[in-house]
CSV table of C-alpha atoms and ligand atoms in Angstrom, one decimal:
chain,number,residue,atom,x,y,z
A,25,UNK,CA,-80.1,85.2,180.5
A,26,UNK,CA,-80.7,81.9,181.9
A,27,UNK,CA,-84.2,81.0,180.3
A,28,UNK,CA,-86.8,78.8,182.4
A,29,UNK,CA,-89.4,76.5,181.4
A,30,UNK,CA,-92.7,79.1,181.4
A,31,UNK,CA,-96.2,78.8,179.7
A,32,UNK,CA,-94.9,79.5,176.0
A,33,UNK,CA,-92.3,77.5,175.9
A,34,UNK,CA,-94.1,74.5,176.9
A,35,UNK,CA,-96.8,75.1,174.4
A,36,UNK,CA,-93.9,75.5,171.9
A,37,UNK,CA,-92.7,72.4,172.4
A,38,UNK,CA,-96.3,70.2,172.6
A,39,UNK,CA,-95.6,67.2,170.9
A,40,UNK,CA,-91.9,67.4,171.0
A,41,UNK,CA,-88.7,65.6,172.8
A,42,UNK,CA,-87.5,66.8,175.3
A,43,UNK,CA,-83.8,65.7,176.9
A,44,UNK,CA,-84.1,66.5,180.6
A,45,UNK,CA,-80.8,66.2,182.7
A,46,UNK,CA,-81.5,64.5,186.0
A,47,UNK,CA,-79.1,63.6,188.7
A,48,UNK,CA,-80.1,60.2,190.1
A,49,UNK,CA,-76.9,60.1,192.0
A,50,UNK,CA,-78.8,60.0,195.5
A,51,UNK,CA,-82.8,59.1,196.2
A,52,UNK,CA,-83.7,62.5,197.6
A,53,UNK,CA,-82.7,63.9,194.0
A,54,UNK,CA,-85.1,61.8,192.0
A,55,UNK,CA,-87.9,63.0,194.5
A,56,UNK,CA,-86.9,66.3,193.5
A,57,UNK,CA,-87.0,66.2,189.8
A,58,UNK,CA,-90.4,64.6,189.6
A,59,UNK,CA,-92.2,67.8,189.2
A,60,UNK,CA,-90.2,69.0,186.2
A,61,UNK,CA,-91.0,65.3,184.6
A,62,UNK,CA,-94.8,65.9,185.3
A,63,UNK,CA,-94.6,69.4,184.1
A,64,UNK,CA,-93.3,68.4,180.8
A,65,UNK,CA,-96.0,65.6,180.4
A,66,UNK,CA,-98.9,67.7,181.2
A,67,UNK,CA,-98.0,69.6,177.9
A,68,UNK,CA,-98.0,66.4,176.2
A,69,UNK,CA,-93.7,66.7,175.4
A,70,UNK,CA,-92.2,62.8,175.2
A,71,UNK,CA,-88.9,62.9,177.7
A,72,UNK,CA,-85.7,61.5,177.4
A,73,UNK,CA,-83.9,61.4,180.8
A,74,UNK,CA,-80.2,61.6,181.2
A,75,UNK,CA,-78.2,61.1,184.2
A,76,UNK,CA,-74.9,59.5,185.5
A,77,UNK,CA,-74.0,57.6,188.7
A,78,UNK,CA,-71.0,56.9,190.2
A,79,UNK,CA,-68.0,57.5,188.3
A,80,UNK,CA,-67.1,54.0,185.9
A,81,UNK,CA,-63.6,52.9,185.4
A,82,UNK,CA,-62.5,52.5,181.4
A,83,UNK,CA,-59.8,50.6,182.2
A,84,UNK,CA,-61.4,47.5,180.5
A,85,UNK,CA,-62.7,49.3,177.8
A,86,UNK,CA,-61.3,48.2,174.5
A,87,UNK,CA,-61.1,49.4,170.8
A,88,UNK,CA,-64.1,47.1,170.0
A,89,UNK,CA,-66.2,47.8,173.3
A,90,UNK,CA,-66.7,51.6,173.3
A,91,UNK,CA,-68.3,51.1,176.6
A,92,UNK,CA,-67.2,50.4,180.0
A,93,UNK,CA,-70.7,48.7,181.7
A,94,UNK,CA,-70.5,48.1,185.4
A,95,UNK,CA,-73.9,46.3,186.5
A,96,UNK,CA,-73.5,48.2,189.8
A,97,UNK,CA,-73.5,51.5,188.7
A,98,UNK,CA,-76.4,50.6,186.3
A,99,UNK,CA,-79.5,52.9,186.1
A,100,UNK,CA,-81.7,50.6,185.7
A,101,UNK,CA,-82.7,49.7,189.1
A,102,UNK,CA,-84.4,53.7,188.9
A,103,UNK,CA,-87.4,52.6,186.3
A,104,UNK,CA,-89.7,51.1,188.6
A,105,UNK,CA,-89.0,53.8,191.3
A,106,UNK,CA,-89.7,56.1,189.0
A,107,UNK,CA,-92.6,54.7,187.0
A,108,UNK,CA,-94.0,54.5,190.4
A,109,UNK,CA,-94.0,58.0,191.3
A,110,UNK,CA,-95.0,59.5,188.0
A,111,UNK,CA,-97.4,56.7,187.7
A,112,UNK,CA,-96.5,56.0,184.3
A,113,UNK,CA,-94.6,53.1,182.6
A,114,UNK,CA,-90.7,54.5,181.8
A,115,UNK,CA,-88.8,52.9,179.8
A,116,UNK,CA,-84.9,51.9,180.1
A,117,UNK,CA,-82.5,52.3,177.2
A,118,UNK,CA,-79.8,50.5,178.0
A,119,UNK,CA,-78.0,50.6,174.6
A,120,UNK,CA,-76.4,53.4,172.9
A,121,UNK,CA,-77.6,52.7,169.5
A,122,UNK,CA,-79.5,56.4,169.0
A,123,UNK,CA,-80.6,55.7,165.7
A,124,UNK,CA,-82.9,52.9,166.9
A,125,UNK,CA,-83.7,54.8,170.5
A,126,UNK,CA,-84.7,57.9,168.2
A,127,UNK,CA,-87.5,55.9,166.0
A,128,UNK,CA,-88.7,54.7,169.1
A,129,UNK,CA,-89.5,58.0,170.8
A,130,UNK,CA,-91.0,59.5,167.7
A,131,UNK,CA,-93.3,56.9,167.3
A,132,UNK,CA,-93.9,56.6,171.5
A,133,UNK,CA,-96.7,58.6,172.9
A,134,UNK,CA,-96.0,60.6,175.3
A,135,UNK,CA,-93.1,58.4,176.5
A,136,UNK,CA,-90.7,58.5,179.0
A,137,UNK,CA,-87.6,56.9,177.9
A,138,UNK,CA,-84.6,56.4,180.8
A,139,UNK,CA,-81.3,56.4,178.8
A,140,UNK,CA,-78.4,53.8,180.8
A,141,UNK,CA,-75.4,55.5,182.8
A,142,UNK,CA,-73.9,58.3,180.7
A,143,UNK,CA,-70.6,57.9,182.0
A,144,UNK,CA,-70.5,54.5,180.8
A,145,UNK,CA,-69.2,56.1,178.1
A,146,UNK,CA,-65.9,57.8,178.1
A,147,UNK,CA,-67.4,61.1,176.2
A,148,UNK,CA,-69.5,62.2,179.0
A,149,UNK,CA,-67.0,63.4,181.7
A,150,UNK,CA,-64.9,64.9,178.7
A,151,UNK,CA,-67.5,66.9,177.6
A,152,UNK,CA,-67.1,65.7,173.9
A,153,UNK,CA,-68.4,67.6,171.4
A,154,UNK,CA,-69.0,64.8,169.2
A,155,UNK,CA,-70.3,62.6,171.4
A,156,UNK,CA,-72.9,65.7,172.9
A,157,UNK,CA,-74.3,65.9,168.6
A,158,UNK,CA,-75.0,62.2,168.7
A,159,UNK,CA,-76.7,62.6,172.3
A,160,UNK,CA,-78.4,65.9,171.2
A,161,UNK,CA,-79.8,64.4,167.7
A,162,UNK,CA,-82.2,62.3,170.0
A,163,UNK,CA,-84.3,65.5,171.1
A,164,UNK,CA,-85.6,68.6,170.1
A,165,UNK,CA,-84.6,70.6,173.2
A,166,UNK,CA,-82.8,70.1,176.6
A,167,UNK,CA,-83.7,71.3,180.0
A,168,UNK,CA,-81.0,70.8,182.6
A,169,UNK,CA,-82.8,70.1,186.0
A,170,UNK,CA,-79.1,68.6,187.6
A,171,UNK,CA,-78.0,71.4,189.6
A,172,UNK,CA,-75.7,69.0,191.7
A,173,UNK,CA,-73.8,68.0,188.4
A,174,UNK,CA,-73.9,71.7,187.1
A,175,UNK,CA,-70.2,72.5,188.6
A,176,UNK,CA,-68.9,69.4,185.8
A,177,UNK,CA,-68.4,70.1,182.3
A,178,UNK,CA,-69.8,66.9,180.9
A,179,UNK,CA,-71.0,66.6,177.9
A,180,UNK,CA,-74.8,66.1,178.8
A,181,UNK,CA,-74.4,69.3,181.3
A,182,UNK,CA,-71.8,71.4,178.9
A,183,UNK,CA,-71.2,70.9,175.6
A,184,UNK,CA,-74.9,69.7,174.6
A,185,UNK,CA,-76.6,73.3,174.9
A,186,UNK,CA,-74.0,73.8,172.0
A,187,UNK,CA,-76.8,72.0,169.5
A,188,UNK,CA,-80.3,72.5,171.6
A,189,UNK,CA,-82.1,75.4,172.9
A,190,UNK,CA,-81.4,74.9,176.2
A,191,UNK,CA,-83.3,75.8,179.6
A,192,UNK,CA,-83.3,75.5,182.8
A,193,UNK,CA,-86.1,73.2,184.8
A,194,UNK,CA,-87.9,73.6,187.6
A,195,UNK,CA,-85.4,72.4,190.8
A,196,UNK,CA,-82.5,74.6,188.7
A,197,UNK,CA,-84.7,77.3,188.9
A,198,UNK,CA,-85.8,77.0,192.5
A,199,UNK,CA,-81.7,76.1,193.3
A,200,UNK,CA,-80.8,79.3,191.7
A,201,UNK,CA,-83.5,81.6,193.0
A,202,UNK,CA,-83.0,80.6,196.4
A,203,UNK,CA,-79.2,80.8,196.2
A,204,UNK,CA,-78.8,84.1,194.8
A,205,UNK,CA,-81.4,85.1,197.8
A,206,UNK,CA,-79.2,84.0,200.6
A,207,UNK,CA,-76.2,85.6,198.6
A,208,UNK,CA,-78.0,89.2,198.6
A,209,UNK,CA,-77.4,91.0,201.6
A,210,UNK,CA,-76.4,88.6,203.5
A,211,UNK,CA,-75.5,89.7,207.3
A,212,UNK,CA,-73.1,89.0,209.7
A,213,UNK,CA,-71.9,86.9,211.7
A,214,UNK,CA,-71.4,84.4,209.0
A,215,UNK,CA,-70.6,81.0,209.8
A,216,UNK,CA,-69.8,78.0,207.1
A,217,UNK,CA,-70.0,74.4,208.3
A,218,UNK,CA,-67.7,71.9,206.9
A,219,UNK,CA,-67.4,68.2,207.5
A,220,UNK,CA,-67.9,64.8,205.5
A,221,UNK,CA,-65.3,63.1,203.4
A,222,UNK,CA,-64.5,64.7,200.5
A,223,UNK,CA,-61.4,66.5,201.9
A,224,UNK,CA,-60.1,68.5,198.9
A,225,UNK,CA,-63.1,69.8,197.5
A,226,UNK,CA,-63.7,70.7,201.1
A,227,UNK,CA,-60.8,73.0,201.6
A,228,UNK,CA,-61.2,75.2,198.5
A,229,UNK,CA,-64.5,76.6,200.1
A,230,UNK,CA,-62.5,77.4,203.0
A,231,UNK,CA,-60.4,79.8,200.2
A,232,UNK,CA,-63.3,80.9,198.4
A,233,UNK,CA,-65.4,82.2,202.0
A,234,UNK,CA,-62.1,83.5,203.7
A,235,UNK,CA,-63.2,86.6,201.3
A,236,UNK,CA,-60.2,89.2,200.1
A,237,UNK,CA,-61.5,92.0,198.4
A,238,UNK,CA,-64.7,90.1,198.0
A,239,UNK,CA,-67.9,90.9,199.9
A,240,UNK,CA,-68.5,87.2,200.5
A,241,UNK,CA,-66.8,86.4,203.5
A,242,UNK,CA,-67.3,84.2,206.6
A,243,UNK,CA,-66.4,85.1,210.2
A,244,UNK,CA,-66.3,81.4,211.3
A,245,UNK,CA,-65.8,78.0,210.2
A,246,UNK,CA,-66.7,75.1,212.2
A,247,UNK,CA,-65.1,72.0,211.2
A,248,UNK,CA,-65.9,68.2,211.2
A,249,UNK,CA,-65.1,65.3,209.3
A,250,UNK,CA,-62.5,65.2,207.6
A,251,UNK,CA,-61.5,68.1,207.3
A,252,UNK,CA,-61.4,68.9,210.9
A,253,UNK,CA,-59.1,65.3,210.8
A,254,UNK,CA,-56.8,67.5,208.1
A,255,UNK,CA,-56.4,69.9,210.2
A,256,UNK,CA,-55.5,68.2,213.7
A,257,UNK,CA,-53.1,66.6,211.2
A,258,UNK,CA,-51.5,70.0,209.8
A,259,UNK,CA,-51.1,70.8,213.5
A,260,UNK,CA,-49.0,68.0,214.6
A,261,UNK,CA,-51.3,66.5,216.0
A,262,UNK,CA,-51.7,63.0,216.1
A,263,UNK,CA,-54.8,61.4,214.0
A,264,UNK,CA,-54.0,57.7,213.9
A,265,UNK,CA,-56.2,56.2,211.0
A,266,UNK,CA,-58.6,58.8,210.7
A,267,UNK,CA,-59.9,60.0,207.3
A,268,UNK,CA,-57.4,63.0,206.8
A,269,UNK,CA,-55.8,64.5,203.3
A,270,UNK,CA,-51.7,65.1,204.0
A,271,UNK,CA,-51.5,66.6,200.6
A,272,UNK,CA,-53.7,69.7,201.0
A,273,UNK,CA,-51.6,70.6,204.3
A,274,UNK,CA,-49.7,72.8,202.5
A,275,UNK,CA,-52.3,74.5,201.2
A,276,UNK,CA,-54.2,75.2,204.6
A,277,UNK,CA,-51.0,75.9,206.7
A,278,UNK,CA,-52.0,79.7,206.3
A,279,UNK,CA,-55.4,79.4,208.1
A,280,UNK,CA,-54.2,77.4,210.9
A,281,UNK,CA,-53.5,80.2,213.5
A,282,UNK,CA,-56.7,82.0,212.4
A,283,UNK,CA,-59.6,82.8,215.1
A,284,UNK,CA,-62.3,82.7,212.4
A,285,UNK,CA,-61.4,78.4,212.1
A,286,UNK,CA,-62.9,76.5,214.7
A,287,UNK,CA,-61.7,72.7,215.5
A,288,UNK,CA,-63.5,70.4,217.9
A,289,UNK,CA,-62.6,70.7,221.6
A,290,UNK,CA,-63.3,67.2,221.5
A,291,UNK,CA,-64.1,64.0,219.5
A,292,UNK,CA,-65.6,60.5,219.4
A,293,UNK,CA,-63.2,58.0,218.5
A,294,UNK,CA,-63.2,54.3,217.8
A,295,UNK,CA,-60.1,51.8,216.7
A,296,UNK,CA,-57.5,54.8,216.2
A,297,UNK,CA,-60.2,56.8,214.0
A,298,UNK,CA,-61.7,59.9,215.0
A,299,UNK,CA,-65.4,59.1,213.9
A,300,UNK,CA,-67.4,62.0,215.2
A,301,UNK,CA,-67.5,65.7,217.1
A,302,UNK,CA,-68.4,65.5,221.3
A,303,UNK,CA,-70.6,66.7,222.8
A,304,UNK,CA,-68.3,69.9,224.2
A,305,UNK,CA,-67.8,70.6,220.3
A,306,UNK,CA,-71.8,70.6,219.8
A,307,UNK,CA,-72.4,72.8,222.2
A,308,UNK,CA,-70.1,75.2,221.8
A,309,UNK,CA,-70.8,75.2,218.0
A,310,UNK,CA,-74.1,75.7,219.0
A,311,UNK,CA,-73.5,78.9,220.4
A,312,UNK,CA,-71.7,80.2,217.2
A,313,UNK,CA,-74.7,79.0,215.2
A,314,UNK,CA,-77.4,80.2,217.0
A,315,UNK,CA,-76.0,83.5,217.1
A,316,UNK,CA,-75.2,84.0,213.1
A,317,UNK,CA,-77.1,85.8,210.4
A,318,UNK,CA,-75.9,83.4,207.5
A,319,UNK,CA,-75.2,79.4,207.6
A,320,UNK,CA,-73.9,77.7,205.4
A,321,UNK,CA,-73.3,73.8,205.9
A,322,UNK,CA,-71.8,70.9,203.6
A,323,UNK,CA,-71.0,67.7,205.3
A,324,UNK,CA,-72.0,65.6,208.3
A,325,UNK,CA,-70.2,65.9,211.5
A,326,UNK,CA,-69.1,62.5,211.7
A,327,UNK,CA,-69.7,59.0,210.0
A,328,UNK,CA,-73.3,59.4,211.0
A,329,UNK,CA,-74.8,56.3,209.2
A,330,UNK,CA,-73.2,54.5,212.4
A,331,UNK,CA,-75.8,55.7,215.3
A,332,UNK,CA,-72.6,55.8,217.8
A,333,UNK,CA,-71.3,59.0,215.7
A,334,UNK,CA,-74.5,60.3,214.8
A,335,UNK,CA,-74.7,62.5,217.5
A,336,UNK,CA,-72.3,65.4,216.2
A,337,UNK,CA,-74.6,65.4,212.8
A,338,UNK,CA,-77.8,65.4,215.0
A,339,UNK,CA,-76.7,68.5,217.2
A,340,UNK,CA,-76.3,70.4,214.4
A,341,UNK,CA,-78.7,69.8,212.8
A,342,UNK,CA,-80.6,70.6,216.2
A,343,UNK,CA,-79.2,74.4,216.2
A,344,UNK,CA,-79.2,74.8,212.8
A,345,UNK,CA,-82.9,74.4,212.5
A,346,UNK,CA,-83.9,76.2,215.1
A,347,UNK,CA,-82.3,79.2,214.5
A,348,UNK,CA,-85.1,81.4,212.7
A,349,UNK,CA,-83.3,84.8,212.1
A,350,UNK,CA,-80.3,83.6,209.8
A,351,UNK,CA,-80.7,82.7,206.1
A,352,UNK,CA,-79.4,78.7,206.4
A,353,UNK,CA,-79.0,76.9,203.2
A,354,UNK,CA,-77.4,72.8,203.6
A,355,UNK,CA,-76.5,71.0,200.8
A,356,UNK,CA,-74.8,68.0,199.7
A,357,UNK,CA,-76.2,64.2,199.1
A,358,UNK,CA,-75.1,62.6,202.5
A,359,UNK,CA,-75.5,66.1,204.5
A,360,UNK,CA,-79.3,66.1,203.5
A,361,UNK,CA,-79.8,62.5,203.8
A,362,UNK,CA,-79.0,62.9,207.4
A,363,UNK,CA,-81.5,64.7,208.0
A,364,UNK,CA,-84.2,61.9,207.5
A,365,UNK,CA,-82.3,59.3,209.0
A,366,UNK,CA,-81.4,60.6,212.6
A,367,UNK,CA,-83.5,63.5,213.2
A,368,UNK,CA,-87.1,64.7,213.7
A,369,UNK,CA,-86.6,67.1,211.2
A,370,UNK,CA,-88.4,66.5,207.9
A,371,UNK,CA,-89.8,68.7,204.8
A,372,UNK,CA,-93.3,68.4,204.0
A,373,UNK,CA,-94.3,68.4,200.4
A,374,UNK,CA,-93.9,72.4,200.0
A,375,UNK,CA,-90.6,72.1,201.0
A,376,UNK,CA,-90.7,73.8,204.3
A,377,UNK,CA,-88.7,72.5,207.0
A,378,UNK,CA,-90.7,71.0,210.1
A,379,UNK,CA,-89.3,70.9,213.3
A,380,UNK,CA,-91.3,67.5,215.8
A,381,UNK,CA,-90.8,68.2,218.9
A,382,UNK,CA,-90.7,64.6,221.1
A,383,UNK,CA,-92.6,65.5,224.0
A,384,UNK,CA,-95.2,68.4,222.0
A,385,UNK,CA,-96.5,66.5,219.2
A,386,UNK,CA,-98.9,68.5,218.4
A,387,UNK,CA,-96.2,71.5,217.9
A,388,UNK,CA,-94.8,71.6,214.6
A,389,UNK,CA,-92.7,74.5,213.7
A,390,UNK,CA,-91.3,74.9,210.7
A,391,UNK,CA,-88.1,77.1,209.3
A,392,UNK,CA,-89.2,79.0,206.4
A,393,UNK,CA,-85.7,80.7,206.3
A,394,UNK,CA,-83.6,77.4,205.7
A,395,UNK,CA,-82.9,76.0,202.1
A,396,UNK,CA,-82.2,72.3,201.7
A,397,UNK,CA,-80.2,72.6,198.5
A,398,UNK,CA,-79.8,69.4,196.6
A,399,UNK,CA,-75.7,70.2,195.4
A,400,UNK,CA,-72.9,69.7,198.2
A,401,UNK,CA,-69.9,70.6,195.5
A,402,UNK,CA,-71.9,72.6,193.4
A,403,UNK,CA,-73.8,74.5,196.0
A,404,UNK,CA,-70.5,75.9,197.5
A,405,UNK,CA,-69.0,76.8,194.1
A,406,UNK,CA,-72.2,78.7,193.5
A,407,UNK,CA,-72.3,80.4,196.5
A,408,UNK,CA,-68.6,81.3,196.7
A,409,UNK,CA,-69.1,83.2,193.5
A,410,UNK,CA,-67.9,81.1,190.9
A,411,UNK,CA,-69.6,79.9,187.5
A,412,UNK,CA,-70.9,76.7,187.0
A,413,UNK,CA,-70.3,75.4,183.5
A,414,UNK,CA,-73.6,73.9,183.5
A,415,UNK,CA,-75.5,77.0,184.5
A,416,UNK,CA,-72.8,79.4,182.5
A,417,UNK,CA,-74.0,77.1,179.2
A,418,UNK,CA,-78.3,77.7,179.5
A,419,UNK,CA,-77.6,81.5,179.3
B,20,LIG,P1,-72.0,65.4,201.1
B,20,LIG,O1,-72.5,64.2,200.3
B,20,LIG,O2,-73.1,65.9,202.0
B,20,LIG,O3,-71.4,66.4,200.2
B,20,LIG,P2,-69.6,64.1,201.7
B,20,LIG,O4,-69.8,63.2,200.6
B,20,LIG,O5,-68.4,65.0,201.7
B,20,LIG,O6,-70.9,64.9,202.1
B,20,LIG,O7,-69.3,63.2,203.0
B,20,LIG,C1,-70.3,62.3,203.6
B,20,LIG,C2,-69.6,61.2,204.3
B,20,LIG,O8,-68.6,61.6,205.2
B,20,LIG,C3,-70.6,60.4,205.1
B,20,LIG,O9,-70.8,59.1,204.5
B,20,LIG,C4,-69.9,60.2,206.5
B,20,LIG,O10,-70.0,58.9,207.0
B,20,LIG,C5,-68.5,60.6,206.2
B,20,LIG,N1,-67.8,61.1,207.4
B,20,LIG,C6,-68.0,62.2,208.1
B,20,LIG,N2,-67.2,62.4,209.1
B,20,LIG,C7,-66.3,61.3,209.0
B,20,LIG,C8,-65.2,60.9,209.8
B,20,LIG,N3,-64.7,61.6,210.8
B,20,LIG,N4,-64.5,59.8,209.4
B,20,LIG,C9,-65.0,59.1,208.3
B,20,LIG,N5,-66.0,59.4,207.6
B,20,LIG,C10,-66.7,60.5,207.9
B,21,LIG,MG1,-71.3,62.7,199.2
């Protein structure tokens, strides 16, 4: 049993450290962990945030230098974001001398501490066990509010719960609830949208919806990106310089005469790189989305950052929205950010989706039935059934 952060265990812990796992990989994150942090300091508990960003190269790390520190990937540039939206000083740690970091806390009052880049050492993504004690010695329990980083076993994720009592915060919670509801009975037609960048990861959730014996299955899946690119690819087609993975071909030869995966009709393209769906493709995978039960989506339609190819993104995100009777969750960081940036789509502070309308600004709808989750990978391993190492460790 997964437990949660309720009235006795925060009374419990009055006066305590707490190591809360964040993931300041993307802004809309932070914004989302900022309740957990205020939760925690209403009981009077000193915090300890962990997080990671980016993934740092070791290959100049030496025997004497434990550490690989690239300014870049740095967190420190977070503190006065933060301290400005908890309206509290937090303070950066940005050496990994714990014995010194420890006396600090005790003797802080109700402190937030912000400890450097994990992964600037190399026993965070290995999940070392030694390395989690050290990290672990500097509270008294952990929360994990990172559901994004839950599908890594990392040692601040994994192998830490080994030495704390261990729970899950609020955003987990609210990730988790709201995930298993879409899971539950979901109806049909079933459609799962993928596009963005990350090709491989992409095609596994093509293997995990197809559905064998398994109740979780998809009817359609309606391809951008890249992985739309892959495919084109896999078909002979030609794709001059576009983002496309040859090496998974083999693995998604067996889907590519199947009805239930749908390629553009037709795409933007720009210096031999196809950069975005038409408009043909929006409309037609309009259609498919207005008339489904479930959606799932992970992954812009097309380099949408450039507002030539944002249009793919913006359709969807156009049908998606509007579509009231399905159960929609999107995830992932660039998916989401997308959202703010080229629609008129936005979540007010309960969460709920609004809908402006250009021409009726005094009619706001909103979408009570859609989920904004904050994983991309982690959301589709959750809701394709797997375990996540990170939530698998809090029960
Ligand atoms: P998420 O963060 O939502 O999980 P990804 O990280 O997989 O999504 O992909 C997001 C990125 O994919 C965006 O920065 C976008 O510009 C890029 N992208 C989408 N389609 C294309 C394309 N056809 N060619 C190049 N880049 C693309
Ligand atoms: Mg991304």
């Amino acid at each position: 049993m997964i437990k949660y952060l309720n009235e006795p265990v925060l009374r419990k812990y009055e006066g305590k450290i707490c190591l809360l796992r964040i993931d300041l990989n993307n802004i809309s994150r932070l914004e989302a962990v900022v309740p957990t942090i205020k939760l925690l300091l209403k009981n009077g508990i000193k915090i300890v945030l962990l997080s990671h960003r980016g993934r740092p190269s070791f290959a100049k790390a030496t025997a004497g230098k434990p550490h690989s520190v690239d300014k870049k990937l740095s967190l420190r540039s977070f503190v006065p974001i933060l301290s400005r939206k908890l309206r509290k000083r937090v303070r950066f740690v940005s050496n990994f001398r714990f014995a010194i970091i420890k006396k600090e806390i005790v003797k802080s009052e109700n402190g937030v501490f912000l400890l450097e880049n994990l992964r600037f050492l190399p026993g965070e993504e290995k999940n070392d066990i030694k390395f989690a004690r050290r990290l672990a010695g500097l509270g008294d329990f952990y929360v994990n509010d990172a559901f994004a980083v839950s599908h890594r076993k990392n040692a601040s994720v994994v192998a830490i719960t080994k030495f704390l009592p261990s729970y899950a915060g609020l955003l987990m919670e609210k990730e988790i609830k709201s995930l298993d509801a879409v899971m539950k009975n979901f109806k049909h037609p079933f459609t799962v949208i993928i596009g963005g960048a990350k090709i491989s990861d992409k095609i596994g959730i093509i293997k995990h919806f197809w559905g064998s014996a398994s109740r979780r299955k998809a009817d359609y899946f309606l391809l951008g990106g890249s992985p739309a690119n892959t495919f084109f690819m896999a078909q002979g087609l030609p794709v001059g310089d576009s983002l496309a993975d040859r090496k998974t071909i083999p693995s998604i030869k067996k889907y590519l005469k199947n009805r239930k995966i749908i390629l553009p009709s037709d795409v933007k393209i720009k210096r031999r790189r196809i950069l975005d769906i038409g408009e043909r493709t929006v409309l037609w995978y309009s259609t498919i989305i207005r008339k489904s039960r479930t959606v799932i989506w992970n992954g812009p339609m097309g380099m949408f950052e450039k507002k030539e190819f944002a249009s793919g993104t913006k359709g969807i995100w156009q049908a998606v929205s509007k579509n009231k009777r399905a159960k929609i969750v999107v995830g992932g960081g660039e998916t989401v950010a997308s959202l703010a940036r080229i629609t008129r789509i936005h979540t007010d502070k309960n969460g709920l989706i609004r809908i402006k309308h250009p021409h009726k600004s005094a009619k706001i709808s909103t979408n009570p039935r859609l989920f904004l989750s904050t994983g991309g990978g982690a959301m589709l391993e959750y809701l394709s059934g797997k375990k996540l190492p990170g939530i698998e460790a809090l029960k």
